[in-house]
Amino acid sequence: MARANGKVILLGEHAVVYGVPAIAAGIERGVEAHAERAALATLVVGERSASVGDGSDLAGAFEALLGALSASPVAVRATLEIPPGSGLGASAALGVAIARSVLSALGEAAELPRVLAAAAAWEGVYHGNPSGVDAAAAADDGCILFQKGEGSERIALGCDLALAVGIAGPPSSTKLMVEGVARLHERRPAIVDKALEGVRALVNNAKLCLEAGDVPGLGSLMNYNQMLLSGLFVSTEGIERCCALAREAGALGAKLTGAGGGG
Ligand code: PMV
């Protein structure tokens, strides 16, 4: 049996795909996976099941993950504790938990680089161009600063953070949202690049706020990040309503987390 965390991105989603650092934190709810050696490689996730070679997306992702681990056949059952398509990193948490459970069933060490490579192969099938932030957060229990191609470092928090997560709905596709920002970047490179540089400055300052325990400072930076995300057209009316409700109820900052477009 193995587990992986869901995650929230505190600042920097989408910009992280373009090499800007992002800050993410693992959350307790995530994925639990059980694996055992078997004659045929099979995967059950909640109500869905797949066998290697059946042509489904789920089987394709599982095949890619097993290939990255050079694993012999295993039967895996995984349970999701977070809603998929909601920005909480369900897909990456599945990849990390399944990879860990497979390695454990085969009696091999679940070393981080191997687990992350397997999760990247898994996510690649669904996502196309993942930055890797979700998998890095799913494999870590703390708050991390992540940069594409560079990996992550732990941020030592100056105080505890209380986060409230709202589901604005409907579920959304990270792949489509990332493609939408890429199209905007192609059409309006100057405007998008300016937003990306803005996010970089917010993330750098947010790291300092986290280390110093300056929660009101962090809250304002999250609000600014939400404005820049709206400018990239990844926010929705539902998300804006959720943010307004949170601020009215006393939240120091509120923003979407993950790909946006709902969730
Ligand atoms: O899949 P989500 O909703 O957790 O979003 C992932 C974060 C993005 O920056 C939008 C994509 C990525 O690969 O970093």
PDB file of C-alpha atoms and ligand atoms in Angstrom:
ATOM      1  CA  MET A   1       0.000   0.000   0.000  1.00  0.00           C
ATOM      2  CA  ALA A   2       1.203   3.523  -0.733  1.00  0.00           C
ATOM      3  CA  ARG A   3      -0.165   7.052  -0.574  1.00  0.00           C
ATOM      4  CA  ALA A   4       0.353  10.420  -2.272  1.00  0.00           C
ATOM      5  CA  ASN A   5      -0.965  13.879  -1.434  1.00  0.00           C
ATOM      6  CA  GLY A   6      -3.304  16.115  -3.318  1.00  0.00           C
ATOM      7  CA  LYS A   7      -2.012  19.666  -3.549  1.00  0.00           C
ATOM      8  CA  VAL A   8      -2.895  23.302  -3.757  1.00  0.00           C
ATOM      9  CA  ILE A   9      -0.865  25.788  -5.777  1.00  0.00           C
ATOM     10  CA  LEU A  10      -0.526  28.895  -3.616  1.00  0.00           C
ATOM     11  CA  LEU A  11       0.926  30.985  -6.447  1.00  0.00           C
ATOM     12  CA  GLY A  12       2.311  30.512  -9.936  1.00  0.00           C
ATOM     13  CA  GLU A  13       0.077  28.040 -11.827  1.00  0.00           C
ATOM     14  CA  HIS A  14       0.255  28.337 -15.643  1.00  0.00           C
ATOM     15  CA  ALA A  15       3.311  30.631 -15.384  1.00  0.00           C
ATOM     16  CA  VAL A  16       5.174  27.545 -14.084  1.00  0.00           C
ATOM     17  CA  VAL A  17       4.702  25.896 -17.493  1.00  0.00           C
ATOM     18  CA  TYR A  18       6.864  28.763 -18.927  1.00  0.00           C
ATOM     19  CA  GLY A  19       9.682  28.334 -16.388  1.00  0.00           C
ATOM     20  CA  VAL A  20       8.447  30.763 -13.692  1.00  0.00           C
ATOM     21  CA  PRO A  21       8.712  29.261 -10.168  1.00  0.00           C
ATOM     22  CA  ALA A  22       5.511  28.241  -8.367  1.00  0.00           C
ATOM     23  CA  ILE A  23       4.672  27.617  -4.714  1.00  0.00           C
ATOM     24  CA  ALA A  24       2.618  24.523  -3.881  1.00  0.00           C
ATOM     25  CA  ALA A  25       1.625  22.710  -0.723  1.00  0.00           C
ATOM     26  CA  GLY A  26       0.638  19.082  -0.255  1.00  0.00           C
ATOM     27  CA  ILE A  27      -2.729  18.468   1.415  1.00  0.00           C
ATOM     28  CA  GLU A  28      -3.615  15.433   3.516  1.00  0.00           C
ATOM     29  CA  ARG A  29      -6.300  14.088   1.213  1.00  0.00           C
ATOM     30  CA  GLY A  30      -4.925  12.414  -1.875  1.00  0.00           C
ATOM     31  CA  VAL A  31      -4.748   8.876  -3.227  1.00  0.00           C
ATOM     32  CA  GLU A  32      -4.267   5.466  -1.642  1.00  0.00           C
ATOM     33  CA  ALA A  33      -3.050   2.649  -3.898  1.00  0.00           C
ATOM     34  CA  HIS A  34      -2.630  -1.110  -3.330  1.00  0.00           C
ATOM     35  CA  ALA A  35      -0.541  -3.262  -5.649  1.00  0.00           C
ATOM     36  CA  GLU A  36       0.343  -6.963  -5.899  1.00  0.00           C
ATOM     37  CA  ARG A  37       2.256  -9.065  -8.400  1.00  0.00           C
ATOM     38  CA  ALA A  38      -0.063 -10.546 -11.053  1.00  0.00           C
ATOM     39  CA  ALA A  39      -0.015 -12.437 -14.369  1.00  0.00           C
ATOM     40  CA  LEU A  40      -1.565  -9.456 -16.178  1.00  0.00           C
ATOM     41  CA  ALA A  41      -1.104  -5.710 -15.488  1.00  0.00           C
ATOM     42  CA  THR A  42      -4.476  -4.275 -14.417  1.00  0.00           C
ATOM     43  CA  LEU A  43      -5.555  -1.021 -12.772  1.00  0.00           C
ATOM     44  CA  VAL A  44      -8.772  -0.140 -10.960  1.00  0.00           C
ATOM     45  CA  VAL A  45      -9.391   3.522 -10.014  1.00  0.00           C
ATOM     46  CA  GLY A  46     -12.688   3.852  -8.161  1.00  0.00           C
ATOM     47  CA  GLU A  47     -15.315   2.669 -10.629  1.00  0.00           C
ATOM     48  CA  ARG A  48     -12.981   2.598 -13.643  1.00  0.00           C
ATOM     49  CA  SER A  49     -10.791  -0.322 -14.599  1.00  0.00           C
ATOM     50  CA  ALA A  50      -8.200  -0.930 -17.310  1.00  0.00           C
ATOM     51  CA  SER A  51      -5.889  -3.696 -18.511  1.00  0.00           C
ATOM     52  CA  VAL A  52      -2.702  -2.957 -20.360  1.00  0.00           C
ATOM     53  CA  GLY A  53      -3.386  -3.042 -24.115  1.00  0.00           C
ATOM     54  CA  ASP A  54      -7.158  -2.310 -23.919  1.00  0.00           C
ATOM     55  CA  GLY A  55      -6.679   0.985 -25.781  1.00  0.00           C
ATOM     56  CA  SER A  56      -8.175   3.261 -23.074  1.00  0.00           C
ATOM     57  CA  ASP A  57      -6.460   6.451 -21.799  1.00  0.00           C
ATOM     58  CA  LEU A  58      -6.257   4.890 -18.355  1.00  0.00           C
ATOM     59  CA  ALA A  59      -4.483   1.797 -19.736  1.00  0.00           C
ATOM     60  CA  GLY A  60      -2.166   4.008 -21.834  1.00  0.00           C
ATOM     61  CA  ALA A  61      -1.164   6.042 -18.784  1.00  0.00           C
ATOM     62  CA  PHE A  62      -0.669   2.887 -16.686  1.00  0.00           C
ATOM     63  CA  GLU A  63       1.445   1.340 -19.459  1.00  0.00           C
ATOM     64  CA  ALA A  64       3.597   4.488 -19.650  1.00  0.00           C
ATOM     65  CA  LEU A  65       4.064   4.439 -15.857  1.00  0.00           C
ATOM     66  CA  LEU A  66       5.009   0.719 -15.771  1.00  0.00           C
ATOM     67  CA  GLY A  67       7.358   1.287 -18.720  1.00  0.00           C
ATOM     68  CA  ALA A  68       9.126   4.139 -16.892  1.00  0.00           C
ATOM     69  CA  LEU A  69       9.633   1.808 -13.903  1.00  0.00           C
ATOM     70  CA  SER A  70      10.598  -1.213 -16.102  1.00  0.00           C
ATOM     71  CA  ALA A  71       8.113  -3.062 -13.875  1.00  0.00           C
ATOM     72  CA  SER A  72       6.824  -6.604 -14.287  1.00  0.00           C
ATOM     73  CA  PRO A  73       2.983  -7.030 -14.280  1.00  0.00           C
ATOM     74  CA  VAL A  74       1.089  -5.917 -11.184  1.00  0.00           C
ATOM     75  CA  ALA A  75      -2.574  -5.529 -10.261  1.00  0.00           C
ATOM     76  CA  VAL A  76      -3.263  -2.095  -8.744  1.00  0.00           C
ATOM     77  CA  ARG A  77      -6.337  -0.679  -6.995  1.00  0.00           C
ATOM     78  CA  ALA A  78      -6.390   3.048  -6.268  1.00  0.00           C
ATOM     79  CA  THR A  79      -8.859   5.198  -4.338  1.00  0.00           C
ATOM     80  CA  LEU A  80      -9.198   8.950  -4.920  1.00  0.00           C
ATOM     81  CA  GLU A  81      -9.957  11.112  -1.874  1.00  0.00           C
ATOM     82  CA  ILE A  82     -10.111  14.372  -3.878  1.00  0.00           C
ATOM     83  CA  PRO A  83     -12.390  15.361  -6.763  1.00  0.00           C
ATOM     84  CA  PRO A  84     -10.697  15.043 -10.180  1.00  0.00           C
ATOM     85  CA  GLY A  85     -10.581  18.082 -12.489  1.00  0.00           C
ATOM     86  CA  SER A  86     -10.672  20.479  -9.537  1.00  0.00           C
ATOM     87  CA  GLY A  87      -7.126  21.789  -9.398  1.00  0.00           C
ATOM     88  CA  LEU A  88      -6.191  19.578  -6.456  1.00  0.00           C
ATOM     89  CA  GLY A  89      -3.729  17.459  -8.410  1.00  0.00           C
ATOM     90  CA  ALA A  90      -5.743  14.215  -8.555  1.00  0.00           C
ATOM     91  CA  SER A  91      -3.984  12.955 -11.681  1.00  0.00           C
ATOM     92  CA  ALA A  92      -0.450  13.519 -10.343  1.00  0.00           C
ATOM     93  CA  ALA A  93      -1.394  12.054  -6.945  1.00  0.00           C
ATOM     94  CA  LEU A  94      -2.624   8.928  -8.760  1.00  0.00           C
ATOM     95  CA  GLY A  95       0.666   8.720 -10.683  1.00  0.00           C
ATOM     96  CA  VAL A  96       2.797   9.072  -7.529  1.00  0.00           C
ATOM     97  CA  ALA A  97       0.706   6.701  -5.361  1.00  0.00           C
ATOM     98  CA  ILE A  98       0.508   4.027  -8.096  1.00  0.00           C
ATOM     99  CA  ALA A  99       4.270   4.256  -8.778  1.00  0.00           C
ATOM    100  CA  ARG A 100       5.050   3.913  -5.063  1.00  0.00           C
ATOM    101  CA  SER A 101       2.687   0.951  -4.635  1.00  0.00           C
ATOM    102  CA  VAL A 102       4.121  -0.840  -7.687  1.00  0.00           C
ATOM    103  CA  LEU A 103       7.703  -0.417  -6.441  1.00  0.00           C
ATOM    104  CA  SER A 104       6.687  -1.627  -2.999  1.00  0.00           C
ATOM    105  CA  ALA A 105       4.907  -4.728  -4.429  1.00  0.00           C
ATOM    106  CA  LEU A 106       8.050  -5.554  -6.423  1.00  0.00           C
ATOM    107  CA  GLY A 107      10.231  -5.075  -3.335  1.00  0.00           C
ATOM    108  CA  GLU A 108      12.099  -2.117  -4.853  1.00  0.00           C
ATOM    109  CA  ALA A 109      12.952   1.199  -3.170  1.00  0.00           C
ATOM    110  CA  ALA A 110      10.588   4.084  -4.015  1.00  0.00           C
ATOM    111  CA  GLU A 111      13.363   6.588  -4.708  1.00  0.00           C
ATOM    112  CA  LEU A 112      12.050  10.072  -5.475  1.00  0.00           C
ATOM    113  CA  PRO A 113      13.594  10.535  -8.967  1.00  0.00           C
ATOM    114  CA  ARG A 114      12.165   7.165 -10.093  1.00  0.00           C
ATOM    115  CA  VAL A 115       8.720   7.927  -8.679  1.00  0.00           C
ATOM    116  CA  LEU A 116       8.679  11.394 -10.300  1.00  0.00           C
ATOM    117  CA  ALA A 117       9.795   9.993 -13.675  1.00  0.00           C
ATOM    118  CA  ALA A 118       6.983   7.408 -13.531  1.00  0.00           C
ATOM    119  CA  ALA A 119       4.425  10.077 -12.517  1.00  0.00           C
ATOM    120  CA  ALA A 120       5.639  12.308 -15.404  1.00  0.00           C
ATOM    121  CA  ALA A 121       5.125   9.429 -17.873  1.00  0.00           C
ATOM    122  CA  TRP A 122       1.612   8.901 -16.426  1.00  0.00           C
ATOM    123  CA  GLU A 123       0.710  12.603 -16.545  1.00  0.00           C
ATOM    124  CA  GLY A 124       2.145  13.029 -20.046  1.00  0.00           C
ATOM    125  CA  VAL A 125      -0.668  10.841 -21.421  1.00  0.00           C
ATOM    126  CA  TYR A 126      -3.386  13.082 -19.939  1.00  0.00           C
ATOM    127  CA  HIS A 127      -1.728  16.440 -19.917  1.00  0.00           C
ATOM    128  CA  GLY A 128       0.632  16.854 -22.873  1.00  0.00           C
ATOM    129  CA  ASN A 129       2.967  19.430 -21.338  1.00  0.00           C
ATOM    130  CA  PRO A 130       3.039  19.064 -17.534  1.00  0.00           C
ATOM    131  CA  SER A 131       5.417  21.345 -15.636  1.00  0.00           C
ATOM    132  CA  GLY A 132       5.859  18.662 -12.959  1.00  0.00           C
ATOM    133  CA  VAL A 133       4.686  20.870 -10.074  1.00  0.00           C
ATOM    134  CA  ASP A 134       1.728  18.608  -9.264  1.00  0.00           C
ATOM    135  CA  ALA A 135       3.838  15.455  -9.056  1.00  0.00           C
ATOM    136  CA  ALA A 136       6.505  17.219  -6.974  1.00  0.00           C
ATOM    137  CA  ALA A 137       3.837  18.396  -4.492  1.00  0.00           C
ATOM    138  CA  ALA A 138       2.122  14.980  -4.481  1.00  0.00           C
ATOM    139  CA  ALA A 139       5.407  13.373  -3.448  1.00  0.00           C
ATOM    140  CA  ASP A 140       6.156  15.907  -0.683  1.00  0.00           C
ATOM    141  CA  ASP A 141       4.320  16.634   2.581  1.00  0.00           C
ATOM    142  CA  GLY A 142       5.309  20.267   2.894  1.00  0.00           C
ATOM    143  CA  CYS A 143       5.262  23.587   1.097  1.00  0.00           C
ATOM    144  CA  ILE A 144       7.606  23.717  -1.914  1.00  0.00           C
ATOM    145  CA  LEU A 145       9.076  26.188  -4.374  1.00  0.00           C
ATOM    146  CA  PHE A 146       9.112  24.412  -7.732  1.00  0.00           C
ATOM    147  CA  GLN A 147      10.731  25.357 -11.033  1.00  0.00           C
ATOM    148  CA  LYS A 148      10.310  23.345 -14.231  1.00  0.00           C
ATOM    149  CA  GLY A 149      13.465  21.419 -15.086  1.00  0.00           C
ATOM    150  CA  GLU A 150      15.071  22.398 -11.756  1.00  0.00           C
ATOM    151  CA  GLY A 151      12.924  20.453  -9.264  1.00  0.00           C
ATOM    152  CA  SER A 152      11.740  21.660  -5.890  1.00  0.00           C
ATOM    153  CA  GLU A 153      13.038  22.964  -2.588  1.00  0.00           C
ATOM    154  CA  ARG A 154      11.168  22.957   0.730  1.00  0.00           C
ATOM    155  CA  ILE A 155      10.074  26.345   2.112  1.00  0.00           C
ATOM    156  CA  ALA A 156      10.475  26.620   5.902  1.00  0.00           C
ATOM    157  CA  LEU A 157       7.173  28.212   6.988  1.00  0.00           C
ATOM    158  CA  GLY A 158       7.350  31.031   9.537  1.00  0.00           C
ATOM    159  CA  CYS A 159       3.886  30.064  10.818  1.00  0.00           C
ATOM    160  CA  ASP A 160       1.083  27.594  10.161  1.00  0.00           C
ATOM    161  CA  LEU A 161      -1.223  28.324   7.233  1.00  0.00           C
ATOM    162  CA  ALA A 162      -4.977  27.783   7.378  1.00  0.00           C
ATOM    163  CA  LEU A 163      -6.389  27.229   3.905  1.00  0.00           C
ATOM    164  CA  ALA A 164     -10.022  26.859   2.884  1.00  0.00           C
ATOM    165  CA  VAL A 165     -10.632  25.065  -0.410  1.00  0.00           C
ATOM    166  CA  GLY A 166     -13.884  25.720  -2.263  1.00  0.00           C
ATOM    167  CA  ILE A 167     -15.146  23.782  -5.259  1.00  0.00           C
ATOM    168  CA  ALA A 168     -16.424  26.285  -7.841  1.00  0.00           C
ATOM    169  CA  GLY A 169     -17.215  23.572 -10.439  1.00  0.00           C
ATOM    170  CA  PRO A 170     -17.612  22.279 -13.067  1.00  0.00           C
ATOM    171  CA  PRO A 171     -14.557  20.001 -13.395  1.00  0.00           C
ATOM    172  CA  SER A 172     -12.128  21.262 -16.033  1.00  0.00           C
ATOM    173  CA  SER A 173      -9.384  19.840 -18.230  1.00  0.00           C
ATOM    174  CA  THR A 174      -5.844  20.982 -17.396  1.00  0.00           C
ATOM    175  CA  LYS A 175      -4.733  20.078 -20.938  1.00  0.00           C
ATOM    176  CA  LEU A 176      -7.358  22.383 -22.525  1.00  0.00           C
ATOM    177  CA  MET A 177      -6.648  25.239 -20.093  1.00  0.00           C
ATOM    178  CA  VAL A 178      -2.866  25.015 -20.698  1.00  0.00           C
ATOM    179  CA  GLU A 179      -3.499  24.943 -24.472  1.00  0.00           C
ATOM    180  CA  GLY A 180      -5.707  28.052 -24.158  1.00  0.00           C
ATOM    181  CA  VAL A 181      -2.911  30.003 -22.455  1.00  0.00           C
ATOM    182  CA  ALA A 182      -0.441  28.764 -25.105  1.00  0.00           C
ATOM    183  CA  ARG A 183      -2.733  30.093 -27.870  1.00  0.00           C
ATOM    184  CA  LEU A 184      -3.014  33.455 -26.099  1.00  0.00           C
ATOM    185  CA  HIS A 185       0.786  33.513 -25.748  1.00  0.00           C
ATOM    186  CA  GLU A 186       1.121  32.946 -29.499  1.00  0.00           C
ATOM    187  CA  ARG A 187      -1.359  35.724 -30.356  1.00  0.00           C
ATOM    188  CA  ARG A 188      -0.289  38.273 -27.714  1.00  0.00           C
ATOM    189  CA  PRO A 189       3.268  37.378 -26.633  1.00  0.00           C
ATOM    190  CA  ALA A 190       4.083  40.802 -25.156  1.00  0.00           C
ATOM    191  CA  ILE A 191       1.002  40.887 -22.902  1.00  0.00           C
ATOM    192  CA  VAL A 192       1.376  37.296 -21.707  1.00  0.00           C
ATOM    193  CA  ASP A 193       5.133  37.679 -21.092  1.00  0.00           C
ATOM    194  CA  LYS A 194       4.412  40.757 -18.964  1.00  0.00           C
ATOM    195  CA  ALA A 195       1.893  38.758 -16.903  1.00  0.00           C
ATOM    196  CA  LEU A 196       4.430  35.928 -16.494  1.00  0.00           C
ATOM    197  CA  GLU A 197       7.060  38.354 -15.204  1.00  0.00           C
ATOM    198  CA  GLY A 198       4.452  39.784 -12.817  1.00  0.00           C
ATOM    199  CA  VAL A 199       3.782  36.290 -11.453  1.00  0.00           C
ATOM    200  CA  ARG A 200       7.537  35.726 -11.018  1.00  0.00           C
ATOM    201  CA  ALA A 201       7.782  38.840  -8.805  1.00  0.00           C
ATOM    202  CA  LEU A 202       4.700  37.756  -6.790  1.00  0.00           C
ATOM    203  CA  VAL A 203       6.111  34.241  -6.236  1.00  0.00           C
ATOM    204  CA  ASN A 204       9.501  35.570  -5.093  1.00  0.00           C
ATOM    205  CA  ASN A 205       7.813  37.896  -2.600  1.00  0.00           C
ATOM    206  CA  ALA A 206       5.391  35.180  -1.456  1.00  0.00           C
ATOM    207  CA  LYS A 207       8.336  32.933  -0.563  1.00  0.00           C
ATOM    208  CA  LEU A 208       9.676  35.702   1.682  1.00  0.00           C
ATOM    209  CA  CYS A 209       6.216  36.173   3.275  1.00  0.00           C
ATOM    210  CA  LEU A 210       5.928  32.427   3.965  1.00  0.00           C
ATOM    211  CA  GLU A 211       9.350  32.319   5.580  1.00  0.00           C
ATOM    212  CA  ALA A 212       8.603  35.395   7.681  1.00  0.00           C
ATOM    213  CA  GLY A 213       5.099  34.217   8.660  1.00  0.00           C
ATOM    214  CA  ASP A 214       3.586  37.325   7.021  1.00  0.00           C
ATOM    215  CA  VAL A 215       0.157  35.868   6.232  1.00  0.00           C
ATOM    216  CA  PRO A 216      -1.570  39.192   5.350  1.00  0.00           C
ATOM    217  CA  GLY A 217       1.301  39.906   2.903  1.00  0.00           C
ATOM    218  CA  LEU A 218       0.862  36.449   1.374  1.00  0.00           C
ATOM    219  CA  GLY A 219      -2.888  37.061   1.080  1.00  0.00           C
ATOM    220  CA  SER A 220      -2.435  40.270  -0.936  1.00  0.00           C
ATOM    221  CA  LEU A 221       0.058  38.562  -3.250  1.00  0.00           C
ATOM    222  CA  MET A 222      -2.493  35.770  -3.843  1.00  0.00           C
ATOM    223  CA  ASN A 223      -5.127  38.400  -4.710  1.00  0.00           C
ATOM    224  CA  TYR A 224      -2.745  40.003  -7.246  1.00  0.00           C
ATOM    225  CA  ASN A 225      -1.966  36.564  -8.702  1.00  0.00           C
ATOM    226  CA  GLN A 226      -5.708  35.994  -9.151  1.00  0.00           C
ATOM    227  CA  MET A 227      -5.952  39.266 -11.123  1.00  0.00           C
ATOM    228  CA  LEU A 228      -3.145  38.157 -13.451  1.00  0.00           C
ATOM    229  CA  LEU A 229      -4.772  34.715 -13.881  1.00  0.00           C
ATOM    230  CA  SER A 230      -8.076  36.406 -14.807  1.00  0.00           C
ATOM    231  CA  GLY A 231      -6.117  38.361 -17.434  1.00  0.00           C
ATOM    232  CA  LEU A 232      -5.022  35.018 -18.912  1.00  0.00           C
ATOM    233  CA  PHE A 233      -8.728  34.029 -19.148  1.00  0.00           C
ATOM    234  CA  VAL A 234      -8.431  30.998 -16.866  1.00  0.00           C
ATOM    235  CA  SER A 235     -10.795  32.289 -14.170  1.00  0.00           C
ATOM    236  CA  THR A 236     -14.579  31.898 -14.348  1.00  0.00           C
ATOM    237  CA  GLU A 237     -17.597  33.636 -12.852  1.00  0.00           C
ATOM    238  CA  GLY A 238     -17.931  30.768 -10.363  1.00  0.00           C
ATOM    239  CA  ILE A 239     -14.300  31.094  -9.275  1.00  0.00           C
ATOM    240  CA  GLU A 240     -14.636  34.899  -8.923  1.00  0.00           C
ATOM    241  CA  ARG A 241     -17.770  34.341  -6.795  1.00  0.00           C
ATOM    242  CA  CYS A 242     -15.923  31.819  -4.600  1.00  0.00           C
ATOM    243  CA  CYS A 243     -13.047  34.294  -4.134  1.00  0.00           C
ATOM    244  CA  ALA A 244     -15.439  37.142  -3.258  1.00  0.00           C
ATOM    245  CA  LEU A 245     -17.277  34.943  -0.724  1.00  0.00           C
ATOM    246  CA  ALA A 246     -13.982  33.895   0.862  1.00  0.00           C
ATOM    247  CA  ARG A 247     -12.787  37.502   1.171  1.00  0.00           C
ATOM    248  CA  GLU A 248     -16.151  38.617   2.609  1.00  0.00           C
ATOM    249  CA  ALA A 249     -15.846  35.824   5.173  1.00  0.00           C
ATOM    250  CA  GLY A 250     -12.453  37.150   6.266  1.00  0.00           C
ATOM    251  CA  ALA A 251      -9.951  35.399   4.001  1.00  0.00           C
ATOM    252  CA  LEU A 252      -6.725  37.398   3.710  1.00  0.00           C
ATOM    253  CA  GLY A 253      -6.337  36.321   0.089  1.00  0.00           C
ATOM    254  CA  ALA A 254      -8.239  34.181  -2.391  1.00  0.00           C
ATOM    255  CA  LYS A 255      -7.471  32.771  -5.796  1.00  0.00           C
ATOM    256  CA  LEU A 256      -8.047  29.819  -8.064  1.00  0.00           C
ATOM    257  CA  THR A 257      -5.709  26.868  -7.621  1.00  0.00           C
ATOM    258  CA  GLY A 258      -4.493  24.726 -10.506  1.00  0.00           C
ATOM    259  CA  ALA A 259      -5.604  25.050 -14.088  1.00  0.00           C
ATOM    260  CA  GLY A 260      -8.802  27.110 -13.547  1.00  0.00           C
ATOM    261  CA  GLY A 261     -11.728  27.016 -15.973  1.00  0.00           C
ATOM    262  CA  GLY A 262     -13.907  25.742 -13.104  1.00  0.00           C
ATOM    263  CA  GLY A 263     -12.724  23.172 -10.625  1.00  0.00           C
TER     264      GLY A 263
HETATM  265  O1  PMV B   1      -3.941  20.024 -13.114  1.00  0.00           O
HETATM  266  P1  PMV B   1      -4.089  21.177 -12.144  1.00  0.00           P
HETATM  267  O2  PMV B   1      -5.422  21.816 -12.180  1.00  0.00           O
HETATM  268  O3  PMV B   1      -3.610  20.798 -10.787  1.00  0.00           O
HETATM  269  O4  PMV B   1      -3.097  22.340 -12.678  1.00  0.00           O
HETATM  270  C1  PMV B   1      -1.736  22.158 -12.862  1.00  0.00           C
HETATM  271  C2  PMV B   1      -0.990  23.463 -12.882  1.00  0.00           C
HETATM  272  C3  PMV B   1      -0.745  24.086 -14.244  1.00  0.00           C
HETATM  273  O5  PMV B   1       0.249  25.070 -14.018  1.00  0.00           O
HETATM  274  C4  PMV B   1      -1.989  24.751 -14.794  1.00  0.00           C
HETATM  275  C5  PMV B   1      -0.220  23.078 -15.274  1.00  0.00           C
HETATM  276  C6  PMV B   1       1.177  22.545 -14.995  1.00  0.00           C
HETATM  277  O6  PMV B   1       1.547  21.540 -15.631  1.00  0.00           O
HETATM  278  O7  PMV B   1       1.921  23.135 -14.210  1.00  0.00           O
END
